Short mmCIF file of C-alpha atoms and ligand atoms in Angstrom, two decimals:
data_model
loop_
_atom_site.label_atom_id
_atom_site.label_comp_id
_atom_site.label_asym_id
_atom_site.label_seq_id
_atom_site.Cartn_x
_atom_site.Cartn_y
_atom_site.Cartn_z
CA MET A 134 -8.51 33.51 -20.41
CA ALA A 135 -5.10 35.00 -19.33
CA GLY A 136 -2.55 32.41 -18.49
CA VAL A 137 -1.21 31.86 -14.98
CA PRO A 138 2.16 33.60 -15.03
CA VAL A 139 4.96 30.93 -15.05
CA ASP A 140 8.39 31.90 -13.66
CA PRO A 141 10.69 31.35 -16.80
CA LYS A 142 13.51 30.50 -14.65
CA PRO A 143 12.48 28.85 -11.27
CA ALA A 144 14.66 30.19 -8.32
CA PHE A 145 15.94 26.75 -7.57
CA ASP A 146 16.83 23.61 -9.74
CA PRO A 147 16.12 19.96 -8.72
CA VAL A 148 19.10 18.02 -7.71
CA ALA A 149 18.29 15.48 -10.37
CA ARG A 150 19.49 18.16 -13.02
CA ALA A 151 23.02 17.68 -12.09
CA PHE A 152 22.80 14.32 -13.65
CA SER A 153 20.93 15.48 -16.84
CA VAL A 154 22.60 15.28 -20.34
CA GLU A 155 23.36 19.07 -20.27
CA GLY A 156 24.33 18.92 -16.73
CA VAL A 157 28.16 19.14 -16.82
CA GLY A 158 29.21 22.80 -16.77
CA ALA A 159 25.69 23.95 -15.93
CA LYS A 160 25.42 26.39 -13.01
CA LEU A 161 22.76 25.25 -10.62
CA ARG A 162 20.99 26.65 -7.44
CA LEU A 163 19.98 23.91 -5.03
CA ARG A 164 18.37 23.51 -1.83
CA GLY A 165 17.72 20.61 0.37
CA TRP A 166 19.05 18.48 3.14
CA ILE A 167 22.48 17.17 4.27
CA HIS A 168 22.52 13.57 4.02
CA ARG A 169 26.16 13.24 4.64
CA SER A 170 28.98 15.57 5.68
CA ARG A 171 32.71 15.26 6.03
CA SER A 172 35.31 18.04 5.96
CA SER A 173 39.04 17.88 5.42
CA GLY A 174 41.14 20.71 5.67
CA GLY A 175 39.75 23.72 3.54
CA ILE A 176 37.18 21.24 1.77
CA LEU A 177 33.76 20.31 2.65
CA PHE A 178 32.21 17.25 1.04
CA LEU A 179 28.35 17.15 1.39
CA VAL A 180 25.62 14.77 0.00
CA LEU A 181 22.72 17.07 -0.56
CA ARG A 182 19.37 15.45 -0.75
CA ASP A 183 16.03 16.83 -2.27
CA ARG A 184 12.89 15.13 -3.59
CA THR A 185 14.38 14.51 -6.84
CA GLY A 186 17.65 12.64 -5.67
CA SER A 187 21.06 13.27 -4.14
CA VAL A 188 24.45 14.67 -5.27
CA GLN A 189 27.90 15.19 -3.81
CA VAL A 190 28.61 18.92 -3.33
CA THR A 191 32.26 20.11 -2.66
CA ALA A 192 32.69 23.45 -0.88
CA ARG A 193 36.19 25.08 -0.61
CA LYS A 194 36.90 27.68 1.92
CA ASP A 195 38.73 29.66 -0.42
CA ARG A 196 35.79 29.87 -2.73
CA VAL A 197 32.72 30.16 -0.58
CA GLY A 198 34.34 32.34 2.02
CA GLU A 199 35.35 31.57 5.62
CA THR A 200 32.18 32.43 7.42
CA ALA A 201 29.77 30.39 5.14
CA PHE A 202 32.16 27.45 5.02
CA ARG A 203 32.40 27.44 8.85
CA ALA A 204 28.69 27.54 9.05
CA ALA A 205 28.21 24.79 6.52
CA ALA A 206 30.74 22.69 8.12
CA ALA A 207 29.05 23.03 11.58
CA ALA A 208 25.57 22.06 10.03
CA GLN A 209 24.30 18.71 11.10
CA ILE A 210 23.03 15.62 9.26
CA GLU A 211 19.53 16.64 8.04
CA GLY A 212 20.33 20.39 8.37
CA ALA A 213 18.89 22.41 5.48
CA VAL A 214 21.16 24.26 3.06
CA ALA A 215 20.85 26.38 -0.14
CA LEU A 216 23.90 26.64 -2.61
CA GLU A 217 24.85 27.87 -5.88
CA GLY A 218 27.63 25.80 -7.96
CA MET A 219 28.84 24.30 -11.05
CA VAL A 220 28.39 20.62 -12.08
CA ALA A 221 31.55 18.85 -12.84
CA GLU A 222 32.74 15.45 -13.65
CA ASP A 223 34.30 13.35 -10.88
CA PRO A 224 34.58 9.56 -11.15
CA ARG A 225 34.91 9.29 -7.49
CA ALA A 226 31.56 10.84 -6.62
CA PRO A 227 28.31 8.76 -6.71
CA GLY A 228 26.90 8.96 -10.07
CA GLY A 229 30.19 10.48 -11.43
CA ARG A 230 29.49 14.12 -10.98
CA GLU A 231 29.64 16.57 -8.11
CA VAL A 232 28.51 20.26 -7.73
CA ARG A 233 31.47 22.71 -6.83
CA ALA A 234 29.83 25.22 -4.71
CA GLU A 235 30.34 28.94 -5.32
CA SER A 236 28.20 30.12 -2.37
CA ILE A 237 26.58 28.35 0.41
CA GLU A 238 23.95 29.21 2.95
CA VAL A 239 22.81 27.25 5.91
CA LEU A 240 18.96 27.65 6.36
CA HIS A 241 18.73 25.61 9.48
CA ALA A 242 21.76 23.90 10.98
CA GLY A 243 19.83 21.52 12.94
CA GLU A 244 20.61 19.49 16.03
CA PRO A 245 22.56 16.27 16.03
CA PHE A 246 20.27 13.69 14.08
CA PRO A 247 19.55 10.90 16.44
CA ILE A 248 19.42 8.19 13.78
CA PHE A 249 22.51 6.35 12.59
CA GLN A 250 23.68 2.87 11.82
CA ASP A 251 23.03 -0.29 13.72
CA GLN A 252 20.13 0.95 16.04
CA THR A 253 17.35 -1.31 17.18
CA GLU A 254 14.06 -1.73 15.44
CA GLU A 255 12.23 -0.41 18.42
CA PHE A 256 14.34 2.69 18.56
CA LEU A 257 13.63 3.33 14.80
CA LEU A 258 9.98 2.84 15.32
CA ASP A 259 10.12 5.47 18.20
CA LYS A 260 11.72 7.84 15.71
CA ARG A 261 9.72 6.87 12.85
CA HIS A 262 8.96 10.50 12.09
CA LEU A 263 12.57 10.97 11.32
CA ALA A 264 13.41 7.54 10.06
CA ILE A 265 11.04 7.99 7.06
CA ARG A 266 13.79 10.33 5.61
CA SER A 267 15.99 7.30 4.82
CA GLN A 268 16.60 6.51 1.31
CA GLU A 269 14.98 3.16 1.57
CA HIS A 270 11.67 4.72 3.04
CA VAL A 271 11.83 7.42 0.47
CA MET A 272 11.78 4.55 -2.38
CA ILE A 273 9.41 2.42 -0.41
CA PHE A 274 6.65 5.29 -0.43
CA ARG A 275 7.31 6.32 -3.94
CA VAL A 276 6.46 2.79 -4.93
CA LYS A 277 3.37 2.92 -2.70
CA ALA A 278 2.32 6.16 -4.43
CA ALA A 279 2.85 4.80 -7.67
CA VAL A 280 0.78 1.83 -7.03
CA LEU A 281 -2.13 3.79 -5.87
CA ALA A 282 -1.86 6.32 -8.72
CA SER A 283 -1.71 3.29 -11.27
CA PHE A 284 -4.95 1.56 -9.73
CA ARG A 285 -6.75 4.88 -9.84
CA ARG A 286 -5.84 5.50 -13.43
CA PHE A 287 -6.91 1.96 -14.49
CA LEU A 288 -10.12 2.42 -12.56
CA GLU A 289 -10.87 5.65 -14.16
CA THR A 290 -10.23 4.11 -17.49
CA GLU A 291 -12.64 1.49 -16.80
CA GLU A 292 -15.32 4.06 -15.73
CA VAL A 293 -15.35 2.95 -12.11
CA LEU A 294 -16.18 5.88 -9.86
CA GLU A 295 -14.29 6.77 -6.64
CA MET A 296 -16.59 7.20 -3.64
CA THR A 297 -15.96 8.31 -0.32
CA PRO A 298 -17.73 5.90 2.33
CA PRO A 299 -17.80 6.89 5.88
CA ILE A 300 -15.21 5.48 8.34
CA LEU A 301 -17.28 6.15 11.34
CA THR A 302 -20.19 3.76 11.60
CA GLY A 303 -23.00 2.70 13.87
CA ASN A 304 -22.51 -1.04 13.75
CA PRO A 305 -19.48 -3.12 12.56
CA ALA A 306 -19.88 -4.46 9.10
CA GLU A 307 -18.22 -7.94 9.79
CA GLY A 308 -19.47 -8.57 13.38
CA GLY A 309 -18.06 -6.93 16.43
CA ALA A 310 -15.02 -9.18 17.34
CA GLU A 311 -12.31 -7.21 15.35
CA ALA A 312 -13.85 -3.79 15.46
CA PHE A 313 -12.41 -0.77 17.11
CA GLN A 314 -15.22 0.92 19.27
CA VAL A 315 -15.21 4.55 19.95
CA ASP A 316 -17.30 6.72 22.04
CA TYR A 317 -19.88 8.43 19.67
CA PHE A 318 -21.46 11.12 21.86
CA GLY A 319 -22.38 8.62 24.55
CA ARG A 320 -23.35 5.70 21.94
CA PRO A 321 -21.05 3.13 20.56
CA GLY A 322 -19.41 3.99 17.23
CA TYR A 323 -17.16 1.75 15.27
CA LEU A 324 -14.14 2.20 12.92
CA SER A 325 -14.85 0.72 9.64
CA GLN A 326 -13.46 -2.54 8.91
CA THR A 327 -14.59 -2.45 5.15
CA ALA A 328 -16.39 0.11 3.05
CA GLN A 329 -18.11 -2.80 1.15
CA LEU A 330 -21.58 -2.54 2.53
CA TYR A 331 -21.58 1.18 1.66
CA LEU A 332 -20.08 0.63 -1.77
CA GLU A 333 -23.03 -1.73 -2.41
CA ALA A 334 -25.48 0.93 -1.64
CA LEU A 335 -23.72 3.26 -4.00
CA LEU A 336 -23.45 0.71 -6.77
CA PHE A 337 -27.23 0.83 -7.46
CA PRO A 338 -27.03 4.35 -8.74
CA HIS A 339 -23.41 4.23 -10.14
CA GLU A 340 -23.05 0.55 -11.18
CA ARG A 341 -19.18 0.55 -10.84
CA VAL A 342 -17.76 2.21 -7.66
CA TYR A 343 -14.69 2.02 -5.76
CA ALA A 344 -13.05 3.51 -2.69
CA ILE A 345 -9.64 3.79 -1.03
CA THR A 346 -9.94 4.12 2.63
CA PRO A 347 -8.37 3.16 5.78
CA SER A 348 -9.84 -0.11 7.28
CA PHE A 349 -9.36 -1.06 11.02
CA ARG A 350 -9.06 -4.43 12.42
CA ALA A 351 -8.65 -4.86 16.29
CA GLU A 352 -6.78 -8.18 15.66
CA LYS A 353 -4.21 -8.87 18.50
CA SER A 354 -2.32 -11.28 16.21
CA ARG A 355 1.13 -10.21 15.78
CA THR A 356 1.89 -11.29 12.43
CA PRO A 357 4.28 -9.84 9.57
CA ARG A 358 1.13 -9.36 7.37
CA HIS A 359 -1.41 -7.74 9.79
CA LEU A 360 -1.85 -4.10 10.64
CA THR A 361 -4.51 -2.69 12.96
CA GLU A 362 -5.10 0.11 10.40
CA TYR A 363 -4.38 -0.52 6.53
CA THR A 364 -5.16 1.01 3.13
CA HIS A 365 -7.99 -0.85 1.54
CA LEU A 366 -8.89 -0.58 -2.03
CA GLU A 367 -12.36 -1.83 -2.67
CA VAL A 368 -14.37 -2.28 -5.88
CA GLU A 369 -17.86 -3.23 -6.48
CA LEU A 370 -19.25 -3.91 -9.98
CA ALA A 371 -22.86 -4.59 -11.11
CA TRP A 372 -23.80 -7.24 -13.34
CA THR A 373 -20.92 -9.46 -12.69
CA ASP A 374 -20.51 -12.80 -11.35
CA LEU A 375 -17.25 -14.34 -9.55
CA ASP A 376 -15.74 -15.40 -12.74
CA GLY A 377 -16.05 -11.98 -14.39
CA LEU A 378 -14.88 -10.30 -11.28
CA MET A 379 -11.74 -12.45 -11.21
CA VAL A 380 -11.01 -11.41 -14.78
CA PHE A 381 -11.43 -7.76 -13.91
CA LEU A 382 -9.22 -8.05 -10.74
CA GLU A 383 -6.37 -9.96 -12.59
CA ARG A 384 -6.59 -7.33 -15.40
CA MET A 385 -6.22 -4.54 -12.90
CA LEU A 386 -3.31 -6.04 -10.93
CA THR A 387 -1.44 -6.71 -14.06
CA ALA A 388 -2.03 -3.15 -15.25
CA MET A 389 -0.61 -1.77 -12.03
CA LEU A 390 2.44 -4.08 -12.01
CA HIS A 391 3.35 -3.40 -15.56
CA ASP A 392 2.83 0.33 -15.14
CA VAL A 393 4.87 0.49 -11.86
CA ALA A 394 7.61 -1.53 -13.50
CA THR A 395 7.81 0.84 -16.62
CA ARG A 396 7.53 4.24 -14.64
CA ILE A 397 10.01 3.59 -11.50
CA PRO A 398 12.14 0.44 -12.60
CA ASP A 399 15.11 1.95 -10.69
CA GLU A 400 13.25 2.06 -7.23
CA LEU A 401 12.07 -1.41 -7.79
CA LYS A 402 15.53 -2.66 -8.58
CA ARG A 403 17.27 -1.07 -5.65
CA LEU A 404 14.66 -2.35 -3.29
CA GLY A 405 15.21 -5.94 -4.48
CA ARG A 406 12.46 -6.65 -7.14
CA PRO A 407 13.64 -6.86 -10.76
CA PRO A 408 11.08 -5.19 -12.81
CA ALA A 409 11.34 -7.85 -15.47
CA GLU A 410 9.63 -10.17 -12.77
CA LEU A 411 6.58 -7.96 -12.61
CA LEU A 412 6.51 -7.64 -16.34
CA ALA A 413 6.32 -11.33 -16.73
CA ILE A 414 3.15 -11.52 -14.79
CA ALA A 415 0.04 -11.74 -17.23
CA PRO A 416 -3.43 -12.99 -17.02
CA PRO A 417 -4.98 -15.53 -16.54
CA PHE A 418 -3.91 -16.26 -13.11
CA GLY A 419 -4.22 -19.91 -11.80
CA ARG A 420 -7.47 -20.80 -10.29
CA LEU A 421 -7.32 -23.37 -7.48
CA PRO A 422 -10.56 -24.58 -6.10
CA TYR A 423 -10.66 -24.78 -2.31
CA ALA A 424 -11.38 -28.70 -2.51
CA ALA A 425 -8.32 -29.18 -4.68
CA ALA A 426 -6.19 -26.95 -2.45
CA ILE A 427 -7.23 -29.17 0.68
CA GLU A 428 -6.23 -32.19 -1.52
CA ARG A 429 -2.90 -30.85 -2.32
CA LEU A 430 -2.13 -29.65 1.33
CA ARG A 431 -3.05 -33.22 2.63
CA ALA A 432 -0.69 -34.77 0.14
CA GLU A 433 2.12 -32.38 1.31
CA GLY A 434 1.43 -33.54 5.06
CA PHE A 435 -0.92 -30.75 6.29
CA LYS A 436 -3.53 -31.90 8.80
CA VAL A 437 -6.56 -30.40 7.07
CA ALA A 438 -9.83 -31.61 5.86
CA TRP A 439 -12.74 -29.99 3.83
CA GLY A 440 -14.03 -27.23 6.24
CA SER A 441 -10.50 -26.23 7.55
CA ASP A 442 -9.43 -22.75 7.31
CA ILE A 443 -6.34 -21.94 5.06
CA GLY A 444 -4.09 -20.19 7.29
CA THR A 445 -0.77 -18.54 6.76
CA ALA A 446 1.20 -21.67 6.63
CA GLU A 447 -1.05 -23.28 4.02
CA GLU A 448 -1.15 -20.23 1.97
CA ARG A 449 2.62 -20.21 1.97
CA ALA A 450 3.00 -23.76 1.05
CA LEU A 451 0.40 -23.42 -1.86
CA THR A 452 2.26 -20.21 -3.31
CA LEU A 453 6.00 -20.86 -2.57
CA SER A 454 6.87 -22.04 -6.06
CA GLU A 455 4.41 -19.54 -7.93
CA ARG A 456 5.72 -16.66 -9.83
CA SER A 457 2.24 -15.19 -10.47
CA PRO A 458 -0.60 -14.64 -7.99
CA ILE A 459 -3.33 -17.43 -7.94
CA PHE A 460 -7.08 -17.52 -6.94
CA LEU A 461 -8.41 -19.80 -4.36
CA THR A 462 -11.91 -20.21 -5.16
CA ARG A 463 -15.17 -21.59 -3.80
CA PHE A 464 -14.80 -21.79 -0.09
CA PRO A 465 -16.90 -23.63 2.40
CA ARG A 466 -19.69 -21.23 3.37
CA GLU A 467 -18.93 -21.35 7.10
CA LEU A 468 -15.54 -19.99 6.43
CA LYS A 469 -16.68 -16.84 4.78
CA ALA A 470 -18.87 -13.62 5.46
CA PHE A 471 -22.74 -13.71 5.59
CA TYR A 472 -23.06 -11.57 2.30
CA MET A 473 -21.38 -13.99 -0.03
CA LEU A 474 -23.54 -15.75 -2.82
CA ARG A 475 -24.25 -19.51 -2.32
CA SER A 476 -22.75 -21.33 -5.29
CA PRO A 477 -25.60 -22.33 -7.52
CA ALA A 478 -23.81 -25.80 -8.30
CA ASP A 479 -22.99 -26.45 -4.61
CA PRO A 480 -24.78 -24.94 -1.74
CA LYS A 481 -22.20 -25.98 0.77
CA THR A 482 -19.73 -23.35 -0.91
CA VAL A 483 -19.81 -19.68 -1.70
CA GLU A 484 -18.85 -17.66 -4.83
CA ALA A 485 -15.70 -16.20 -3.28
CA ALA A 486 -12.07 -16.19 -4.13
CA ASP A 487 -8.83 -15.13 -2.26
CA LEU A 488 -6.08 -13.49 -4.10
CA LEU A 489 -2.83 -15.00 -3.08
CA ALA A 490 0.39 -13.47 -3.83
CA PRO A 491 3.21 -15.78 -5.22
CA GLU A 492 6.50 -16.74 -3.39
CA GLY A 493 4.69 -17.48 -0.18
CA TYR A 494 3.54 -14.10 0.65
CA GLY A 495 -0.09 -15.02 0.90
CA GLU A 496 -3.41 -13.41 0.88
CA ILE A 497 -3.44 -9.84 -0.70
CA GLY A 498 -7.18 -9.77 -1.72
CA GLY A 499 -10.51 -10.98 -1.13
CA ALA A 500 -13.35 -11.19 -3.70
CA SER A 501 -16.95 -12.64 -3.86
CA ALA A 502 -20.17 -12.36 -5.69
CA ARG A 503 -22.91 -11.16 -3.39
CA GLU A 504 -26.12 -12.71 -2.23
CA THR A 505 -29.05 -10.86 -3.81
CA ASP A 506 -31.96 -12.45 -1.98
CA PRO A 507 -32.96 -10.84 1.24
CA GLU A 508 -34.30 -14.13 2.64
CA LEU A 509 -31.07 -15.99 2.39
CA LEU A 510 -29.19 -12.97 3.75
CA VAL A 511 -31.43 -13.03 6.78
CA GLU A 512 -31.04 -16.73 7.21
CA ARG A 513 -27.33 -16.42 7.12
CA LEU A 514 -27.35 -13.35 9.58
CA ARG A 515 -29.33 -15.69 12.00
CA GLN A 516 -26.96 -18.48 11.62
CA ILE A 517 -24.05 -16.37 12.71
CA GLY A 518 -26.03 -14.75 15.52
CA ALA A 519 -25.86 -11.25 14.10
CA PRO A 520 -28.54 -8.69 14.95
CA VAL A 521 -30.67 -8.63 11.95
CA GLN A 522 -32.33 -5.32 12.58
CA GLU A 523 -29.25 -3.73 12.40
CA TYR A 524 -28.71 -4.78 8.74
CA GLU A 525 -32.21 -3.49 7.81
CA TRP A 526 -30.70 -0.64 5.63
CA TYR A 527 -28.55 -3.11 3.96
CA LEU A 528 -31.44 -5.59 3.30
CA ASP A 529 -33.30 -2.67 1.85
CA LEU A 530 -30.75 -2.71 -1.01
CA ARG A 531 -32.20 -6.39 -1.84
CA ARG A 532 -35.64 -4.96 -1.78
CA HIS A 533 -35.35 -2.46 -4.44
CA GLY A 534 -34.09 -3.65 -7.69
CA SER A 535 -31.61 -6.31 -6.49
CA VAL A 536 -29.18 -7.19 -9.30
CA PRO A 537 -26.19 -9.54 -9.49
CA HIS A 538 -22.94 -7.96 -8.34
CA ALA A 539 -19.60 -8.52 -7.12
CA GLY A 540 -16.64 -6.83 -5.42
CA PHE A 541 -13.24 -7.38 -3.95
CA GLY A 542 -10.92 -5.74 -1.45
CA LEU A 543 -7.04 -5.37 -1.75
CA GLY A 544 -4.91 -4.56 1.14
CA ILE A 545 -2.38 -2.08 -0.35
CA GLU A 546 0.26 -2.82 2.16
CA ARG A 547 -0.07 -6.43 1.51
CA VAL A 548 0.53 -5.93 -2.24
CA VAL A 549 3.56 -3.49 -1.69
CA ARG A 550 4.90 -6.00 0.77
CA TRP A 551 4.87 -8.80 -1.92
CA MET A 552 6.17 -6.41 -4.74
CA LEU A 553 9.13 -5.33 -2.67
CA ARG A 554 9.73 -8.60 -0.88
CA ARG A 555 9.51 -7.13 2.49
CA GLU A 556 9.45 -9.48 5.52
CA HIS A 557 7.14 -7.24 7.57
CA ILE A 558 4.19 -5.33 6.43
CA ARG A 559 5.10 -2.46 8.74
CA ASP A 560 7.85 -1.39 6.20
CA THR A 561 5.28 -0.58 3.70
CA THR A 562 3.41 2.02 5.64
CA PRO A 563 5.05 5.36 7.01
CA PHE A 564 3.33 5.22 10.66
CA PRO A 565 2.53 1.49 11.14
CA ARG A 566 -0.11 0.72 13.72
CA THR A 567 0.17 -2.62 15.25
CA PRO A 568 -1.32 -4.00 18.66
CA ALA A 569 1.86 -2.76 20.45
CA ARG A 570 2.22 0.66 18.84
CA HIS A 571 -0.06 3.61 17.70
CA THR A 572 2.61 6.35 18.14
CA PRO A 573 4.15 8.49 16.72
P1 ATP B 673 -6.44 -12.46 6.67
O1 ATP B 673 -7.20 -13.73 6.66
O2 ATP B 673 -5.23 -12.32 6.25
O3 ATP B 673 -6.68 -11.73 8.05
P2 ATP B 673 -8.94 -11.37 5.76
O4 ATP B 673 -9.65 -12.39 5.33
O5 ATP B 673 -9.22 -10.87 7.41
O6 ATP B 673 -7.49 -11.43 5.90
P3 ATP B 673 -10.66 -9.47 4.34
O7 ATP B 673 -11.51 -9.34 5.39
O8 ATP B 673 -11.08 -10.31 3.31
O9 ATP B 673 -9.17 -10.10 4.92
O10 ATP B 673 -9.89 -8.14 3.79
C1 ATP B 673 -9.63 -7.93 2.49
C2 ATP B 673 -8.18 -7.65 2.35
O11 ATP B 673 -7.67 -6.76 3.25
C3 ATP B 673 -7.29 -8.86 2.54
O12 ATP B 673 -7.25 -9.63 1.46
C4 ATP B 673 -6.00 -8.19 2.84
O13 ATP B 673 -5.23 -7.92 1.64
C5 ATP B 673 -6.25 -6.82 3.45
N1 ATP B 673 -6.14 -7.10 4.98
C6 ATP B 673 -7.20 -7.59 5.75
N2 ATP B 673 -6.78 -7.46 7.14
C7 ATP B 673 -5.74 -6.73 6.99
C8 ATP B 673 -4.69 -6.23 8.02
N3 ATP B 673 -5.07 -6.76 9.46
N4 ATP B 673 -3.47 -5.76 7.80
C9 ATP B 673 -3.40 -5.40 6.42
N5 ATP B 673 -4.01 -5.78 5.48
C10 ATP B 673 -5.35 -6.48 5.84
MG1 MG B 674 -8.37 -11.13 9.17
#
């Protein structure tokens, strides 16, 4: 087969080349956006940004010509330019190098960029479509992309197949309270809160499946860890119990943390997370049974009893001094979803675990073994007052080759929030959806 023709000399160079070993003295053709601009007399100092980095450019009027110089000097922050120039050493420039322009062309001068220092959070959220060009946002979304790519690589190695479950559904998976309702041709439709029930159906033909989909939660609570739309990585594995699932999950998380720490250490460092801290995390993670957690919390002065929910403050107390994630296991049945397996050793509890991030960040994942007995499922649905007939298709899965299986869901934004020590989860997604905002 004839090869695809490859241009031996691409028309433009990546900005990062200015800092490569053979950089000094090289002649580069660059294009990108003006990050900063300052002119003094006949010299223009630009910081030019592309996807690979940024570099200082100096353009002298006597070198690039009067007209080009004037146009470049008049271009706004975030205006687009193309230029040709020589890489030179300059200890005053960021990174110790600059590009001395021989020619410069303004591709789009732009209007005055509305974002500058010391603006309010609300204003920046209104201008989010532009704010995401900031260096900090660029780095955060690189980390997020690396996290997703790394999870996908791990799952492929483990022969877990990626599935595409629906987002529009006819009945809410976890009860109606926190589901967004839409008009589906005159009938109620709902935005998916979890892909789990569909992944369970797909597990019988494929045995190991996963999906990365948006999940929607109509929760009004304004907390720094809740979005109304978030990225949900869900895995469902056949022939696995809760203990096997936790081993899989801690391996998967560790593999991702090490992979990201190795691939993009600079971004992590600059965002406040030394990569060594992630490399130090290794299985097995701690396992703290719910009952023991309640004891600990009571000893620390929390007013909780067996059966109490473990909320944000409690999670924080349990993980503040941890350096690795921990599993909180075997919760009271009433606190958890109907599909979770009754613990064989203690029917008051279910085979469920929450994965808590260390340093007080709290829940990043939820896991459980699934109930395999259709009668027990129906009993639980009745107890919680759910319309059993709407779960008929799900109950079918327990009528045809029902086997032990287990699964978990991770909130990708929660994982990134912890990894990058962000105060608020909205920093980890480009266009955050919260009760107060669904634009831009
Ligand atoms: P929480 O108690 O914090 O509201 P949850 O028990 O409702 O979480 P699950 O239904 O178990 O969460 O969802 C699985 C995972 O999805 C959670 O562990 C979390 O990482 C993530 N997640 C859940 N709700 C949200 C949300 N509103 N915003 C961002 N991530 C979420
Ligand atoms: Mg919730």
